[in-house]
XYZ file of C-alpha atoms in Angstrom:
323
model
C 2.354 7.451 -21.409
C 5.441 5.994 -20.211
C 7.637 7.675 -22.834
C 5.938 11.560 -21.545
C 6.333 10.562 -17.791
C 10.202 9.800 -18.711
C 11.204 13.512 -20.006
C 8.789 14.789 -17.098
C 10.683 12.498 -14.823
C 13.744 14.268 -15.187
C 13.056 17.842 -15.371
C 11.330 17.360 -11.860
C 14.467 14.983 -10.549
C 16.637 18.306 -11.248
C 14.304 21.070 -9.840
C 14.152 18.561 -6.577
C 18.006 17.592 -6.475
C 19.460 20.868 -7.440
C 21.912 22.359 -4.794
C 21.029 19.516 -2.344
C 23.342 19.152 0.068
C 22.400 15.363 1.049
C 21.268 12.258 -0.294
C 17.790 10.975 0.022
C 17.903 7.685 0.541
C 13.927 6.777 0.888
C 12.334 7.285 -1.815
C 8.814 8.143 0.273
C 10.622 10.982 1.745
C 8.338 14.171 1.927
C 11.022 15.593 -0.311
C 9.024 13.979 -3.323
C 5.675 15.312 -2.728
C 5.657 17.573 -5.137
C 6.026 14.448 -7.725
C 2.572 13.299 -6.822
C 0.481 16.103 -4.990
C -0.808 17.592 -8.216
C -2.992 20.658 -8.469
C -6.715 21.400 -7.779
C -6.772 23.562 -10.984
C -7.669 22.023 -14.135
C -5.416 24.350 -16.164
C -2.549 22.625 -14.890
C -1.156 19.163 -14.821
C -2.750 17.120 -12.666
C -1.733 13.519 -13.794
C -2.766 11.203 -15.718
C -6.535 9.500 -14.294
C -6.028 5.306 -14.649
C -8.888 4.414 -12.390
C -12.608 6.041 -11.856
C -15.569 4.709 -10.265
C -18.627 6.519 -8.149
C -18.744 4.487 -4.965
C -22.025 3.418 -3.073
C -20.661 3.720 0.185
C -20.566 7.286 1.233
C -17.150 8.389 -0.204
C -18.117 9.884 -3.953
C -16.298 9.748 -7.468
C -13.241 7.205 -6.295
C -9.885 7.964 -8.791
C -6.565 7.249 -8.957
C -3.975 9.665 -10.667
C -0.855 8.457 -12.040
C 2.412 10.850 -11.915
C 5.835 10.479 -12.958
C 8.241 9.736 -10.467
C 11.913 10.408 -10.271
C 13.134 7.625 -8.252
C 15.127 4.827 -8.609
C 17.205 5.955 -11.277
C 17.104 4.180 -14.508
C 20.855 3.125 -14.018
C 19.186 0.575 -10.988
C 16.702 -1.299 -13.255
C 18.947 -3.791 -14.602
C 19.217 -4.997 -11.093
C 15.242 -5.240 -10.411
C 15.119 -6.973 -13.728
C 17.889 -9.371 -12.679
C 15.802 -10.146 -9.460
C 12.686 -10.431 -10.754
C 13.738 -12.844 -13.203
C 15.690 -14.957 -10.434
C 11.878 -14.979 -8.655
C 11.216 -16.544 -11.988
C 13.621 -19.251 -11.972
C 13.607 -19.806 -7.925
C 9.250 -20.622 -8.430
C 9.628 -22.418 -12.068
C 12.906 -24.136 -11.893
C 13.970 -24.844 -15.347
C 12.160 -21.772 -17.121
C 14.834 -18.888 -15.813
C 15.688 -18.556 -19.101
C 12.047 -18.843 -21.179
C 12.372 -14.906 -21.474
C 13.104 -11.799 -19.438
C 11.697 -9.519 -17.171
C 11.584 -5.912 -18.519
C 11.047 -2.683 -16.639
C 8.776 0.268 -18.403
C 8.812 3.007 -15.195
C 7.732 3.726 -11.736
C 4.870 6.203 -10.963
C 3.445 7.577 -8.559
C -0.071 6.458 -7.677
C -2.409 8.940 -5.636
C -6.339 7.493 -4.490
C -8.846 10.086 -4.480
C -12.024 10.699 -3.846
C -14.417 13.260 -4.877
C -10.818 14.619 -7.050
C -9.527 16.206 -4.346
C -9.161 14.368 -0.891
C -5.860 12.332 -1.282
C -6.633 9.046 0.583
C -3.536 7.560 -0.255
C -0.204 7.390 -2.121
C 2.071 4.427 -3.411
C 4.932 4.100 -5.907
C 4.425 1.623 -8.542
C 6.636 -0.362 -10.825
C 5.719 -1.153 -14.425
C 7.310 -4.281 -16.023
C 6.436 -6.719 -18.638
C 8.053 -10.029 -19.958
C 9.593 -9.888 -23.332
C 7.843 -12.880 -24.710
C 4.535 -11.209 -23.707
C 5.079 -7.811 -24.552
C 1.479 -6.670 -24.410
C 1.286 -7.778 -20.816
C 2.166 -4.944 -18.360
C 1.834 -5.747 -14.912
C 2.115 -3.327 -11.931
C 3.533 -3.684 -8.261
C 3.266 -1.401 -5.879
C 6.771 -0.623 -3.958
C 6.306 -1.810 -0.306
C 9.268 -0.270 0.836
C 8.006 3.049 0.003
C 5.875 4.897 2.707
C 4.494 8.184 1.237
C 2.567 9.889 3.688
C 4.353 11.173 6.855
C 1.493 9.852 9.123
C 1.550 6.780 8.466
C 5.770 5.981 8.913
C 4.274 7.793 12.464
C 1.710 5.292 12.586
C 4.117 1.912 11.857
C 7.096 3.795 14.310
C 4.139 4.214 17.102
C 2.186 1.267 16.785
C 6.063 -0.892 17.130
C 7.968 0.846 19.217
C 4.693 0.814 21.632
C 4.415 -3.143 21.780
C 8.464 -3.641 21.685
C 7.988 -1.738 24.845
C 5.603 -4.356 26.369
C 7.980 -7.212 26.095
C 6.636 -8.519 23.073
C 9.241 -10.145 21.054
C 9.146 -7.963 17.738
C 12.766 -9.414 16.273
C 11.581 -12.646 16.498
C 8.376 -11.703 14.943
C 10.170 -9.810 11.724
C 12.602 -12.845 11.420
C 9.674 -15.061 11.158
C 10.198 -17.259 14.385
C 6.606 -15.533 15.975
C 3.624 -15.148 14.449
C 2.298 -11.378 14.739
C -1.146 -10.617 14.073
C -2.235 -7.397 12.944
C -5.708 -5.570 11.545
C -5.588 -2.360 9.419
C -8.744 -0.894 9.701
C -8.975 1.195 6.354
C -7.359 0.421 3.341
C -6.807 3.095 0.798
C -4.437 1.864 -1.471
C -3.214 -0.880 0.786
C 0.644 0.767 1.553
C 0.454 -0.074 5.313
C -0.450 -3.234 5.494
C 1.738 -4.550 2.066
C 4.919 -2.651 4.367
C 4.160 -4.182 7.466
C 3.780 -7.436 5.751
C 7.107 -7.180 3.597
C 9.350 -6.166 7.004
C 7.921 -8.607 9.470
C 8.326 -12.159 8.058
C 5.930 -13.492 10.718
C 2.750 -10.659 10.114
C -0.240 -11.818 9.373
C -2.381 -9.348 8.314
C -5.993 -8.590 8.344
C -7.090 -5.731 6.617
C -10.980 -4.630 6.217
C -12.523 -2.117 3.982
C -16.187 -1.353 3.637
C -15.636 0.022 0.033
C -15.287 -2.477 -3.177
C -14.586 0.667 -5.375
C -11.829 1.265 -3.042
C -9.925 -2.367 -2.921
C -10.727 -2.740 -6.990
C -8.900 0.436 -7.258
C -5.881 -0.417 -5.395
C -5.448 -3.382 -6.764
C -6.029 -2.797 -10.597
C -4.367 0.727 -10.586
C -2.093 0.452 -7.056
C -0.504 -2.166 -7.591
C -1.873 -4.661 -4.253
C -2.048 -8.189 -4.257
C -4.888 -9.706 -5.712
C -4.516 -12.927 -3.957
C -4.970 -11.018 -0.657
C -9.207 -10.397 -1.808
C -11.381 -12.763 0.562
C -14.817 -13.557 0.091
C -17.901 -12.932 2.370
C -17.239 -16.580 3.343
C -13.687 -16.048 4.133
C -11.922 -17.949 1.228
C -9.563 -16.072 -0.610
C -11.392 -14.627 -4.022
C -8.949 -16.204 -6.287
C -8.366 -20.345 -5.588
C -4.728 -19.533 -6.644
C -2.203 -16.926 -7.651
C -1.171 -16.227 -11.477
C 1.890 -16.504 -12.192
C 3.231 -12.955 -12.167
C 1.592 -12.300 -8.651
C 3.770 -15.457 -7.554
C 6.534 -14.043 -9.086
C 5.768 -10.556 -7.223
C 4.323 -11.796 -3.919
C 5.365 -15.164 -3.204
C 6.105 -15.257 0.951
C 4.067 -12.109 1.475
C 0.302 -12.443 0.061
C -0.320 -15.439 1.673
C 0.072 -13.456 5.019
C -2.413 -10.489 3.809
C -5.900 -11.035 3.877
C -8.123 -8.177 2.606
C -12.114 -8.201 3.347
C -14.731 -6.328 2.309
C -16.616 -5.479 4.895
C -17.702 -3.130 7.782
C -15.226 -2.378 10.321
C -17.817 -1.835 13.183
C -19.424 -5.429 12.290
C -15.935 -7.250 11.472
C -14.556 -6.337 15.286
C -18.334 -7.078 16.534
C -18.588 -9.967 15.436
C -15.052 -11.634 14.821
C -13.017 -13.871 17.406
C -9.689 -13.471 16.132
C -7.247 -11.745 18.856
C -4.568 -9.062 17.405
C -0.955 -7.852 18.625
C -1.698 -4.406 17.024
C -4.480 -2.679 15.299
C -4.294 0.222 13.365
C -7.156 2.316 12.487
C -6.902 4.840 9.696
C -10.263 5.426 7.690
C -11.849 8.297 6.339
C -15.221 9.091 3.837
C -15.442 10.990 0.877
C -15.515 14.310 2.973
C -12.344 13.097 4.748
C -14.387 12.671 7.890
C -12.896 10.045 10.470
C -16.389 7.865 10.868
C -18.090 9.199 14.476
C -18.639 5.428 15.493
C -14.867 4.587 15.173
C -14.851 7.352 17.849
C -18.118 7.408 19.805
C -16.541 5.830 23.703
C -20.005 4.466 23.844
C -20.172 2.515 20.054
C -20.088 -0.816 19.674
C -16.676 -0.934 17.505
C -15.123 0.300 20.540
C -16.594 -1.390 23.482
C -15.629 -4.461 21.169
C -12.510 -3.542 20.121
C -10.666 -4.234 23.507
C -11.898 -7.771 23.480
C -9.809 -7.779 19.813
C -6.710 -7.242 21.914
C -3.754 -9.742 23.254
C -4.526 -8.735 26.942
C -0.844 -8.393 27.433
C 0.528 -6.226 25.042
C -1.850 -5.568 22.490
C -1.730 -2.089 21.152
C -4.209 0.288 19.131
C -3.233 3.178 17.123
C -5.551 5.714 15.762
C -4.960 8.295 13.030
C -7.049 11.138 12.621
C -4.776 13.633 11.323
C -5.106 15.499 7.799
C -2.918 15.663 5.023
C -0.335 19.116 5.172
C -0.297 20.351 1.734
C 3.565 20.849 0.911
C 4.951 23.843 0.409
């Protein structure tokens, strides 16, 4: 697979970069699209399916469709290699040396459900360790944001409580603790972002589908470690090596729950900076009671707020199919 998505890699790199005037320096510019968006038809290439399950929650046949993608350039793995392999030594002082870090590709990875809605799109990285070569591990690319809205959601929901006085540099630098709920999860791009730019986030993130958290963490690329448990311990006692190697300084601030958003805000304590609410069903319907002014979740949700600057942003856009 990795091999095909190679050769495909680079005939779409020139149809995209041909005659450009200017460089493209983020890689989730809406420039790439066309990498991942795929085609409704089944006559034509619509990528390669690494994840399927029928959820029981309202949102249909959940699947996730890999696609080559074009960026970064083969010329900048040796770097990533070199880094990841530093990880290594910096967490297991002594072993930098017990074998090295290989990279196999990056892909594009798109959530759907019902094989059409896109819910949600990440770049991955695939890598294994040369003295496990039958070991290929994933991570998603937090730097890259996809989807237009949501770059509008992070620039919104930011600017918005800079603007109340809050102190967001000391916040990103790790000196103020900022805490934030993502309501929605998809395959987890927001929250893994916000996390990896803003040293002090700690970030709550609730889902009501399992299908949908399985999915972006065996085929997306998430943090594992970030899976809590109906009694609020984290799902796995400790992180595996890799993940450490991955996520160390980052998945100990994400916590990821299973759960019902209208119940979570209901009946939780916890008081949040920001909250950002993005969720959709299987008919890419934003749920009525995350909107009804006379619901619970949102007579609740102001109590959820830092009275002073605590800020709510709401997405209820739809994806423009690119041209």
């Amino acid at each position: 697979m990795w091999s095909r998505a190679g050769s495909r890699r680079c005939n779409i790199h020139r149809r995209l970069f041909s005659g450009a005037a200017r460089r493209i320096e983020d890689e989730g510019d809406w420039l790439y699209s066309p990498e991942w968006w795929g085609s409704e038809s089944e006559s034509e290439f619509n990528g390669n399916t690494v994840f399927r399950s029928v959820s029981d929650k309202g949102n249909g046949v959940i699947s996730v469709h890999a696609y080559p993608s074009s960026r970064p350039n083969k010329v900048h793995w040796p770097e990533t290699e070199k880094w990841l392999q530093q990880r290594y030594g910096e967490i297991y002082p002594g072993y930098e040396h017990s074998g090295s870090f290989k990279i196999l590709g990056y892909q594009w990875r798109v959530l759907r459900f019902n094989d059409n809605t896109r819910q949600s799109t990440v770049k991955i990285m695939a890598a294994y360790r040369d003295t496990e070569p039958g070991s290929i591990f994933i991570m998603q690319q937090a730097q890259c944001l996809a989807i237009p809205y949501v770059k509008s959601m992070v620039s919104l929901g930011l600017s918005t409580i800079a603007s109340s006085k809050y102190d967001l540099i000391a916040a990103v630098h790790g000196k103020k603790r900022m805490h934030i709920l993502c309501i929605g999860h998809g395959g987890g791009s927001l929250p893994l972002f916000l996390a990896s730019k803003i040293q002090g986030a700690e970030i709550h993130v609730v889902e009501i589908d399992p299908i949908v958290i399985s999915a972006s963490v065996q085929a997306m690329g998430f943090p594992g470690f970030s899976v809590m448990t109906p009694s609020g311990e984290r799902a796995l006692l400790e992180p595996d090596t890799i993940n450490e190697v991955m996520w160390k300084g980052i998945h100990e601030r994400l916590y990821l729950y299973e759960t019902d958003a209208e119940k979570y805000v209901v009946e939780n304590n916890n008081l949040y900076d920001i909250i950002f609410v993005d969720a959709y069903d299987g008919d890419d319907i934003f749920p009525n009671k995350l909107w009804d002014p006379h619901s619970p979740f949102l007579n609740s949700l102001s109590d959820r707020l830092h009275p002073e600057h605590g800020t709510v942003v709401v997405m209820r856009l739809r994806y423009l199919k690119p041209q």
